[in-house]
mmCIF file of C-alpha atoms in Angstrom:
data_model
loop_
_atom_site.group_PDB
_atom_site.id
_atom_site.type_symbol
_atom_site.label_atom_id
_atom_site.label_comp_id
_atom_site.label_asym_id
_atom_site.label_seq_id
_atom_site.Cartn_x
_atom_site.Cartn_y
_atom_site.Cartn_z
ATOM 1 C CA MET A 16 -30.904 -43.942 27.671
ATOM 2 C CA MET A 17 -28.194 -42.596 29.934
ATOM 3 C CA GLY A 18 -25.468 -43.930 27.593
ATOM 4 C CA THR A 19 -27.114 -42.233 24.640
ATOM 5 C CA GLU A 20 -27.340 -38.900 26.501
ATOM 6 C CA ALA A 21 -23.642 -39.110 27.507
ATOM 7 C CA GLU A 22 -22.648 -39.869 23.954
ATOM 8 C CA GLU A 23 -24.660 -36.916 22.692
ATOM 9 C CA GLY A 24 -22.998 -34.729 25.331
ATOM 10 C CA ARG A 25 -19.559 -35.743 24.175
ATOM 11 C CA LYS A 26 -20.517 -34.986 20.592
ATOM 12 C CA THR A 27 -21.813 -31.602 21.635
ATOM 13 C CA THR A 28 -18.672 -30.821 23.631
ATOM 14 C CA GLY A 29 -16.356 -32.026 20.855
ATOM 15 C CA GLY A 30 -18.218 -30.081 18.223
ATOM 16 C CA SER A 31 -18.100 -26.859 20.187
ATOM 17 C CA LEU A 32 -14.474 -26.328 19.162
ATOM 18 C CA LYS A 33 -15.594 -26.029 15.546
ATOM 19 C CA LYS A 34 -18.138 -23.286 16.042
ATOM 20 C CA GLY A 35 -19.135 -20.507 18.359
ATOM 21 C CA SER A 36 -16.917 -19.735 21.342
ATOM 22 C CA GLY A 37 -14.753 -22.831 20.756
ATOM 23 C CA LEU A 38 -13.781 -21.660 17.276
ATOM 24 C CA LEU A 39 -12.992 -18.212 18.610
ATOM 25 C CA MET A 40 -10.812 -19.724 21.336
ATOM 26 C CA MET A 41 -8.924 -21.861 18.828
ATOM 27 C CA ILE A 42 -8.280 -18.852 16.573
ATOM 28 C CA SER A 43 -7.101 -16.839 19.571
ATOM 29 C CA VAL A 44 -4.668 -19.558 20.632
ATOM 30 C CA ILE A 45 -3.282 -19.909 17.098
ATOM 31 C CA GLY A 46 -2.932 -16.134 16.796
ATOM 32 C CA PHE A 47 -1.166 -15.922 20.155
ATOM 33 C CA VAL A 48 1.249 -18.701 19.218
ATOM 34 C CA PHE A 49 1.949 -16.993 15.886
ATOM 35 C CA PHE A 50 2.568 -13.696 17.683
ATOM 36 C CA LEU A 51 5.017 -15.338 20.094
ATOM 37 C CA THR A 52 6.791 -17.003 17.163
ATOM 38 C CA VAL A 53 7.184 -13.678 15.362
ATOM 39 C CA VAL A 54 8.435 -11.966 18.538
ATOM 40 C CA ALA A 55 10.926 -14.764 19.157
ATOM 41 C CA TRP A 56 12.139 -14.611 15.543
ATOM 42 C CA ILE A 57 12.571 -10.816 15.648
ATOM 43 C CA ASN A 58 14.647 -10.961 18.838
ATOM 44 C CA TRP A 59 16.637 -14.078 17.968
ATOM 45 C CA PRO A 60 20.206 -13.302 16.775
ATOM 46 C CA LYS A 61 20.913 -15.376 13.675
ATOM 47 C CA THR A 62 24.289 -16.627 12.576
ATOM 48 C CA ARG A 63 26.092 -14.481 10.052
ATOM 49 C CA ILE A 64 29.137 -14.761 7.797
ATOM 50 C CA ALA A 65 32.311 -13.749 9.622
ATOM 51 C CA PRO A 66 33.678 -10.580 7.962
ATOM 52 C CA GLU A 67 37.139 -10.641 6.441
ATOM 53 C CA PRO A 68 39.707 -8.459 8.257
ATOM 54 C CA LEU A 69 41.148 -5.335 6.698
ATOM 55 C CA SER A 70 44.546 -5.792 5.141
ATOM 56 C CA ALA A 71 47.494 -3.979 6.694
ATOM 57 C CA GLU A 72 47.516 -1.512 3.784
ATOM 58 C CA GLN A 73 43.795 -0.788 4.111
ATOM 59 C CA HIS A 74 44.082 -0.347 7.860
ATOM 60 C CA SER A 75 46.979 2.087 7.491
ATOM 61 C CA LEU A 76 45.174 4.245 4.916
ATOM 62 C CA ILE A 77 41.842 4.310 6.759
ATOM 63 C CA ASN A 78 43.567 5.146 10.030
ATOM 64 C CA ARG A 79 44.823 8.400 8.456
ATOM 65 C CA ILE A 80 41.400 9.666 7.293
ATOM 66 C CA PRO A 81 40.817 13.056 8.943
ATOM 67 C CA GLY A 82 37.701 13.824 10.942
ATOM 68 C CA ASN A 83 34.603 11.638 10.609
ATOM 69 C CA SER A 84 33.200 10.115 7.455
ATOM 70 C CA ASP A 85 29.723 9.949 5.933
ATOM 71 C CA ALA A 86 30.811 7.313 3.428
ATOM 72 C CA ILE A 87 33.868 5.125 2.885
ATOM 73 C CA ILE A 88 34.377 3.288 -0.401
ATOM 74 C CA TYR A 89 37.148 0.847 -1.302
ATOM 75 C CA LEU A 90 37.881 -0.611 -4.733
ATOM 76 C CA GLY A 91 40.627 -3.223 -5.136
ATOM 77 C CA MET A 92 41.074 -3.281 -8.896
ATOM 78 C CA LYS A 93 44.332 -5.234 -8.790
ATOM 79 C CA GLU A 94 42.628 -8.071 -6.910
ATOM 80 C CA ILE A 95 39.578 -7.877 -9.175
ATOM 81 C CA ARG A 96 41.754 -8.183 -12.280
ATOM 82 C CA ARG A 97 43.242 -11.378 -10.805
ATOM 83 C CA SER A 98 39.830 -12.973 -10.250
ATOM 84 C CA ARG A 99 38.425 -15.720 -12.479
ATOM 85 C CA PHE A 100 35.352 -13.604 -13.119
ATOM 86 C CA TRP A 101 37.485 -10.840 -14.642
ATOM 87 C CA GLN A 102 39.704 -13.183 -16.619
ATOM 88 C CA GLU A 103 37.160 -15.744 -17.852
ATOM 89 C CA VAL A 104 33.797 -13.979 -17.986
ATOM 90 C CA LEU A 105 34.244 -10.263 -18.531
ATOM 91 C CA PRO A 106 34.694 -9.407 -22.237
ATOM 92 C CA ASP A 107 37.890 -7.594 -23.203
ATOM 93 C CA SER A 108 35.809 -4.672 -24.456
ATOM 94 C CA LEU A 109 34.518 -4.063 -20.913
ATOM 95 C CA LYS A 110 37.880 -4.409 -19.177
ATOM 96 C CA THR A 111 39.127 -1.109 -20.563
ATOM 97 C CA ILE A 112 35.981 0.957 -20.037
ATOM 98 C CA PRO A 113 36.704 3.807 -17.568
ATOM 99 C CA LEU A 114 35.214 3.138 -14.145
ATOM 100 C CA PHE A 115 33.983 6.694 -13.749
ATOM 101 C CA GLN A 116 33.893 10.039 -15.518
ATOM 102 C CA PRO A 117 35.251 12.709 -13.167
ATOM 103 C CA PRO A 118 34.141 16.301 -13.698
ATOM 104 C CA GLY A 119 36.074 19.470 -14.405
ATOM 105 C CA LYS A 120 39.839 19.787 -14.126
ATOM 106 C CA LEU A 121 40.305 16.259 -12.804
ATOM 107 C CA ASN A 122 38.868 14.855 -16.019
ATOM 108 C CA LEU A 123 41.210 17.062 -18.072
ATOM 109 C CA LEU A 124 44.158 15.977 -15.933
ATOM 110 C CA LEU A 125 43.400 12.257 -16.366
ATOM 111 C CA LYS A 126 43.034 12.697 -20.117
ATOM 112 C CA ALA A 127 46.296 14.638 -20.337
ATOM 113 C CA ALA A 128 48.069 11.841 -18.420
ATOM 114 C CA SER A 129 46.340 9.107 -20.503
ATOM 115 C CA VAL A 130 44.994 7.520 -17.320
ATOM 116 C CA ASN A 131 42.364 4.798 -17.525
ATOM 117 C CA PRO A 132 41.058 4.096 -13.996
ATOM 118 C CA ALA A 133 40.103 0.525 -14.917
ATOM 119 C CA THR A 134 43.692 -0.448 -15.774
ATOM 120 C CA ASP A 135 45.896 2.153 -14.064
ATOM 121 C CA ILE A 136 44.425 2.053 -10.551
ATOM 122 C CA ASP A 137 45.339 -0.916 -8.344
ATOM 123 C CA ALA A 138 43.467 0.241 -5.248
ATOM 124 C CA LEU A 139 41.251 3.215 -4.507
ATOM 125 C CA LEU A 140 40.041 4.403 -1.120
ATOM 126 C CA MET A 141 37.552 7.266 -0.900
ATOM 127 C CA SER A 142 36.092 9.095 2.073
ATOM 128 C CA PHE A 143 33.253 11.612 1.880
ATOM 129 C CA ARG A 144 32.249 14.104 4.550
ATOM 130 C CA ARG A 145 29.355 16.531 4.468
ATOM 131 C CA GLN A 146 30.381 20.158 4.708
ATOM 132 C CA GLY A 147 27.435 22.456 5.327
ATOM 133 C CA TYR A 148 23.973 21.616 4.018
ATOM 134 C CA ARG A 149 24.787 20.520 0.463
ATOM 135 C CA ASP A 150 28.536 20.469 -0.142
ATOM 136 C CA GLN A 151 30.419 17.204 0.122
ATOM 137 C CA ASN A 152 34.130 17.179 0.888
ATOM 138 C CA PHE A 153 36.160 14.199 -0.244
ATOM 139 C CA LEU A 154 39.481 12.432 0.075
ATOM 140 C CA ALA A 155 40.732 9.806 -2.392
ATOM 141 C CA VAL A 156 43.921 7.736 -2.223
ATOM 142 C CA ALA A 157 44.868 5.849 -5.401
ATOM 143 C CA ASN A 158 47.663 3.286 -5.747
ATOM 144 C CA GLY A 159 49.162 1.900 -8.930
ATOM 145 C CA PRO A 160 50.481 3.144 -12.299
ATOM 146 C CA VAL A 161 48.182 6.183 -12.066
ATOM 147 C CA ALA A 162 50.604 7.785 -9.592
ATOM 148 C CA GLY A 163 53.464 7.605 -12.091
ATOM 149 C CA LYS A 164 51.409 8.804 -15.045
ATOM 150 C CA ILE A 165 50.318 11.942 -13.199
ATOM 151 C CA SER A 166 53.819 13.409 -13.067
ATOM 152 C CA ASP A 167 54.965 16.423 -11.058
ATOM 153 C CA ARG A 168 55.685 18.199 -14.321
ATOM 154 C CA LEU A 169 52.082 17.757 -15.429
ATOM 155 C CA LEU A 170 50.794 18.856 -12.036
ATOM 156 C CA LYS A 171 52.920 22.009 -12.076
ATOM 157 C CA ARG A 172 51.526 22.832 -15.497
ATOM 158 C CA SER A 173 47.944 22.200 -14.355
ATOM 159 C CA GLY A 174 47.921 23.919 -10.952
ATOM 160 C CA THR A 175 49.745 25.891 -8.281
ATOM 161 C CA ALA A 176 52.520 24.139 -6.347
ATOM 162 C CA ILE A 177 52.821 24.691 -2.587
ATOM 163 C CA SER A 178 54.373 22.792 0.334
ATOM 164 C CA LEU A 179 52.134 21.271 3.014
ATOM 165 C CA LYS A 180 53.483 19.297 5.972
ATOM 166 C CA GLY A 181 56.735 18.679 4.087
ATOM 167 C CA TYR A 182 54.998 17.348 0.954
ATOM 168 C CA ALA A 183 54.783 18.918 -2.477
ATOM 169 C CA CYS A 184 51.105 19.655 -3.104
ATOM 170 C CA TYR A 185 49.242 21.092 -6.045
ATOM 171 C CA ARG A 186 46.099 23.200 -6.070
ATOM 172 C CA LEU A 187 44.185 22.746 -9.316
ATOM 173 C CA ASP A 188 41.224 24.806 -8.104
ATOM 174 C CA SER A 189 39.360 25.563 -4.888
ATOM 175 C CA THR A 190 37.849 22.058 -4.761
ATOM 176 C CA LEU A 191 40.735 19.905 -5.986
ATOM 177 C CA TRP A 192 44.113 19.373 -4.312
ATOM 178 C CA LEU A 193 46.683 16.683 -5.170
ATOM 179 C CA SER A 194 49.821 15.308 -3.550
ATOM 180 C CA ARG A 195 52.036 12.238 -3.634
ATOM 181 C CA SER A 196 52.829 10.527 -0.324
ATOM 182 C CA ALA A 197 54.699 7.620 -1.986
ATOM 183 C CA PRO A 198 56.069 6.869 -5.481
ATOM 184 C CA ASP A 199 53.050 4.688 -6.294
ATOM 185 C CA GLU A 200 50.427 6.605 -4.277
ATOM 186 C CA ILE A 201 48.607 9.807 -5.165
ATOM 187 C CA ILE A 202 46.154 11.696 -2.972
ATOM 188 C CA LEU A 203 43.236 13.815 -4.162
ATOM 189 C CA ALA A 204 41.226 16.005 -1.802
ATOM 190 C CA GLY A 205 38.394 18.473 -2.024
ATOM 191 C CA SER A 206 40.043 20.951 0.342
ATOM 192 C CA GLN A 207 43.415 21.874 1.773
ATOM 193 C CA ALA A 208 42.249 20.826 5.250
ATOM 194 C CA MET A 209 41.376 17.307 4.076
ATOM 195 C CA LEU A 210 44.744 16.941 2.347
ATOM 196 C CA GLU A 211 46.702 18.235 5.333
ATOM 197 C CA GLY A 212 44.725 16.022 7.697
ATOM 198 C CA PHE A 213 45.740 12.922 5.751
ATOM 199 C CA LEU A 214 49.386 13.898 5.230
ATOM 200 C CA ALA A 215 49.842 14.690 8.937
ATOM 201 C CA PRO A 216 47.129 12.707 10.753
ATOM 202 C CA SER A 217 46.026 13.666 14.241
ATOM 203 C CA GLY A 218 44.781 10.695 16.238
ATOM 204 C CA SER A 219 43.366 7.428 14.932
ATOM 205 C CA PHE A 220 40.297 7.216 12.693
ATOM 206 C CA PHE A 221 39.424 3.876 14.288
ATOM 207 C CA GLN A 222 39.130 5.562 17.662
ATOM 208 C CA ARG A 223 37.550 8.759 16.352
ATOM 209 C CA ASP A 224 34.674 7.452 14.204
ATOM 210 C CA SER A 225 33.163 4.442 15.947
ATOM 211 C CA LEU A 226 30.014 4.418 13.771
ATOM 212 C CA ALA A 227 31.939 4.262 10.490
ATOM 213 C CA VAL A 228 34.193 1.562 11.945
ATOM 214 C CA ALA A 229 31.155 -0.470 13.020
ATOM 215 C CA MET A 230 29.701 -0.265 9.506
ATOM 216 C CA MET A 231 33.038 -1.282 7.977
ATOM 217 C CA GLN A 232 32.934 -4.395 10.141
ATOM 218 C CA LYS A 233 29.603 -5.278 8.538
ATOM 219 C CA ALA A 234 31.204 -5.325 5.084
ATOM 220 C CA VAL A 235 31.951 -9.040 4.740
ATOM 221 C CA TYR A 236 34.291 -9.043 1.731
ATOM 222 C CA LYS A 237 37.217 -6.621 1.980
ATOM 223 C CA SER A 238 39.481 -7.338 -1.015
ATOM 224 C CA HIS A 239 37.458 -6.339 -4.084
ATOM 225 C CA LEU A 240 34.679 -3.818 -3.509
ATOM 226 C CA TRP A 241 32.997 -2.562 -0.366
ATOM 227 C CA PHE A 242 31.470 0.559 1.028
ATOM 228 C CA ALA A 243 30.168 1.646 4.414
ATOM 229 C CA LEU A 244 27.571 4.398 4.793
ATOM 230 C CA PRO A 245 27.165 5.556 8.387
ATOM 231 C CA SER A 246 25.328 8.700 7.217
ATOM 232 C CA ALA A 247 21.533 8.439 6.948
ATOM 233 C CA ALA A 248 21.505 10.930 4.060
ATOM 234 C CA TRP A 249 24.020 8.913 2.046
ATOM 235 C CA THR A 250 22.191 5.714 2.902
ATOM 236 C CA SER A 251 18.855 7.068 1.690
ATOM 237 C CA SER A 252 20.413 8.148 -1.622
ATOM 238 C CA ALA A 253 22.099 4.769 -2.082
ATOM 239 C CA LEU A 254 18.862 2.926 -1.403
ATOM 240 C CA GLU A 255 17.024 5.024 -3.963
ATOM 241 C CA SER A 256 19.695 4.119 -6.507
ATOM 242 C CA LEU A 257 19.544 0.402 -5.650
ATOM 243 C CA THR A 258 15.749 0.276 -5.971
ATOM 244 C CA SER A 259 15.201 2.833 -8.737
ATOM 245 C CA GLN A 260 14.599 0.114 -11.322
ATOM 246 C CA ASN A 261 11.983 -1.657 -9.206
ATOM 247 C CA SER A 262 8.939 0.495 -8.487
ATOM 248 C CA ASP A 263 7.407 -2.204 -6.252
ATOM 249 C CA VAL A 264 10.409 -2.156 -3.932
ATOM 250 C CA ASN A 265 10.932 1.592 -4.086
ATOM 251 C CA SER A 266 7.320 2.245 -3.051
ATOM 252 C CA LEU A 267 7.637 0.343 0.231
ATOM 253 C CA GLY A 268 7.829 3.205 2.708
ATOM 254 C CA ASN A 269 9.349 1.116 5.481
ATOM 255 C CA LEU A 270 12.482 0.544 3.426
ATOM 256 C CA ASN A 271 13.145 4.274 3.388
ATOM 257 C CA ARG A 272 13.654 4.308 7.164
ATOM 258 C CA ILE A 273 17.043 2.688 6.812
ATOM 259 C CA GLN A 274 19.740 4.473 8.823
ATOM 260 C CA HIS A 275 23.050 2.859 7.890
ATOM 261 C CA LEU A 276 24.184 0.578 5.078
ATOM 262 C CA ALA A 277 27.139 -1.626 4.206
ATOM 263 C CA LEU A 278 27.738 -3.554 0.995
ATOM 264 C CA SER A 279 30.591 -5.749 -0.198
ATOM 265 C CA VAL A 280 31.226 -7.807 -3.332
ATOM 266 C CA ARG A 281 33.711 -10.547 -4.182
ATOM 267 C CA PHE A 282 34.351 -11.685 -7.776
ATOM 268 C CA ASN A 283 36.540 -14.806 -7.411
ATOM 269 C CA GLU A 284 34.298 -17.761 -8.298
ATOM 270 C CA GLY A 285 31.492 -15.774 -9.854
ATOM 271 C CA ILE A 286 29.910 -12.972 -7.845
ATOM 272 C CA GLU A 287 29.215 -13.158 -4.134
ATOM 273 C CA ALA A 288 27.703 -10.122 -2.445
ATOM 274 C CA GLU A 289 26.180 -9.170 0.867
ATOM 275 C CA SER A 290 24.488 -5.991 2.000
ATOM 276 C CA GLU A 291 23.368 -5.072 5.499
ATOM 277 C CA TRP A 292 20.731 -2.411 6.125
ATOM 278 C CA VAL A 293 20.530 -1.147 9.690
ATOM 279 C CA TYR A 294 17.266 0.206 11.137
ATOM 280 C CA GLY A 295 16.408 1.977 14.363
ATOM 281 C CA THR A 296 14.429 -0.944 15.810
ATOM 282 C CA ARG A 297 14.163 -4.691 15.353
ATOM 283 C CA ARG A 298 10.500 -4.400 14.447
ATOM 284 C CA ALA A 299 11.293 -1.945 11.634
ATOM 285 C CA ALA A 300 13.945 -4.337 10.317
ATOM 286 C CA TRP A 301 11.495 -7.248 10.405
ATOM 287 C CA PHE A 302 8.805 -5.332 8.504
ATOM 288 C CA ALA A 303 11.368 -4.180 5.928
ATOM 289 C CA SER A 304 12.706 -7.712 5.401
ATOM 290 C CA THR A 305 9.165 -9.089 5.083
ATOM 291 C CA PHE A 306 8.126 -6.474 2.522
ATOM 292 C CA LEU A 307 11.331 -6.860 0.535
ATOM 293 C CA TRP A 308 11.067 -10.654 0.528
ATOM 294 C CA GLY A 309 7.452 -10.451 -0.667
ATOM 295 C CA ALA A 310 8.278 -7.953 -3.413
ATOM 296 C CA LEU A 311 11.111 -10.126 -4.742
ATOM 297 C CA LYS A 312 8.946 -13.234 -4.667
ATOM 298 C CA LEU A 313 6.177 -11.468 -6.591
ATOM 299 C CA SER A 314 8.706 -10.233 -9.147
ATOM 300 C CA GLY A 315 10.069 -13.755 -9.512
ATOM 301 C CA LEU A 316 6.614 -15.260 -10.024
ATOM 302 C CA SER A 317 5.632 -12.775 -12.725
ATOM 303 C CA GLU A 318 6.486 -14.306 -16.087
ATOM 304 C CA GLU A 319 5.372 -11.152 -17.902
ATOM 305 C CA ARG A 320 7.718 -8.833 -16.018
ATOM 306 C CA SER A 321 10.703 -11.163 -15.495
ATOM 307 C CA THR A 322 12.675 -13.282 -17.949
ATOM 308 C CA PRO A 323 13.774 -16.811 -16.951
ATOM 309 C CA GLU A 324 17.320 -15.487 -16.410
ATOM 310 C CA ILE A 325 16.078 -12.758 -14.061
ATOM 311 C CA ARG A 326 13.915 -15.219 -12.148
ATOM 312 C CA ASN A 327 16.915 -17.513 -11.760
ATOM 313 C CA LEU A 328 18.926 -14.644 -10.275
ATOM 314 C CA LEU A 329 16.084 -13.626 -7.942
ATOM 315 C CA GLU A 330 15.875 -17.171 -6.599
ATOM 316 C CA ARG A 331 19.496 -16.895 -5.452
ATOM 317 C CA ILE A 332 18.856 -13.854 -3.255
ATOM 318 C CA ARG A 333 18.497 -14.579 0.455
ATOM 319 C CA ILE A 334 16.897 -12.008 2.764
ATOM 320 C CA GLN A 335 17.061 -12.285 6.528
ATOM 321 C CA GLN A 336 16.199 -10.046 9.450
ATOM 322 C CA ASN A 337 18.891 -10.179 12.129
ATOM 323 C CA LEU A 338 18.026 -7.989 15.130
ATOM 324 C CA GLU A 339 18.085 -4.355 13.841
ATOM 325 C CA SER A 340 19.479 -5.367 10.455
ATOM 326 C CA VAL A 341 18.214 -6.685 7.143
ATOM 327 C CA ILE A 342 20.891 -8.861 5.547
ATOM 328 C CA ILE A 343 20.718 -9.559 1.817
ATOM 329 C CA HIS A 344 23.071 -12.168 0.388
ATOM 330 C CA THR A 345 23.529 -13.651 -3.047
ATOM 331 C CA LYS A 346 26.004 -16.047 -4.618
ATOM 332 C CA LEU A 347 26.111 -16.345 -8.383
ATOM 333 C CA PRO A 348 28.466 -19.129 -9.501
ATOM 334 C CA LEU A 349 30.754 -18.711 -12.469
ATOM 335 C CA GLU A 350 28.739 -21.277 -14.426
ATOM 336 C CA ILE A 351 25.774 -18.907 -14.716
ATOM 337 C CA PHE A 352 27.827 -16.343 -16.610
ATOM 338 C CA THR A 353 29.821 -18.820 -18.708
ATOM 339 C CA ARG A 354 26.590 -20.592 -19.739
ATOM 340 C CA GLN A 355 25.016 -17.321 -20.840
ATOM 341 C CA LYS A 356 28.214 -16.451 -22.698
ATOM 342 C CA GLU A 357 28.158 -19.777 -24.565
ATOM 343 C CA GLU A 358 24.469 -19.385 -25.445
ATOM 344 C CA ARG A 359 25.171 -16.046 -27.052
#
């Protein structure tokens, strides 16, 4: 009798974990462990790709940028044209398409000089700085054949020539100034102050604008295309552009709290790109990475909304929260593009 009662007691005790207070305790323990795991993951610094250093030429140009910068963009067209992606994948018809369509007098000047940015620019560095509530001031430094095509004779015919800091400068209108600081280098600026500040720099940009410098360090690939956006306003606009074609992603409110952004692309063996989105807190970054990961997975699972090619590309995107940042990385090998080219 006593053995039977003990056995029944053990059964009762063992079964209590499956119902009543025992079940509640088990759920609480699992929830607490999950919470600790999430907290540990949020605060755990993950390994990241070591960023490439700036070249000596890039460092010299950036160091001369006047004031602070809301956005810095670099395009290395000469290096891109040397890449296998450009030479083996990109059709000839796309290699000569102009990279951008500038407005106003600059567009007329480029047409008069028969300049094609895609073939006549070897490197382009641009800096933007907010002036007032809406106006954006800019500075652009272009290297390559473009500097020779835009001759002094053409500039004199298009604008007013003056001397600034010992350099011959040309005022095309109130928002466009040009000068040549080297035979193969031409400078465009949105104001006289921006042009003068570059021609005769005061202090070092790397010491003056620590936030922009920090975001440049987050751009992994430095040779082909990268941009750093320390300004929250620029970052918000860029994010809207990146997600404008995906309503599921664009509707996630947490993504709009991004403060700073960096993106870089390399074209050597296919396309390799990484973007880092910086948030105010680690928790905000974790929620953003979770929502973005879920949205991409749902898009990849939907056969009605995504073609097999799109799903293949989505599977190659890696999203990771790293402290206050969301890091998005993708690597698309050359074979993907050559296979699609052969199938066509």
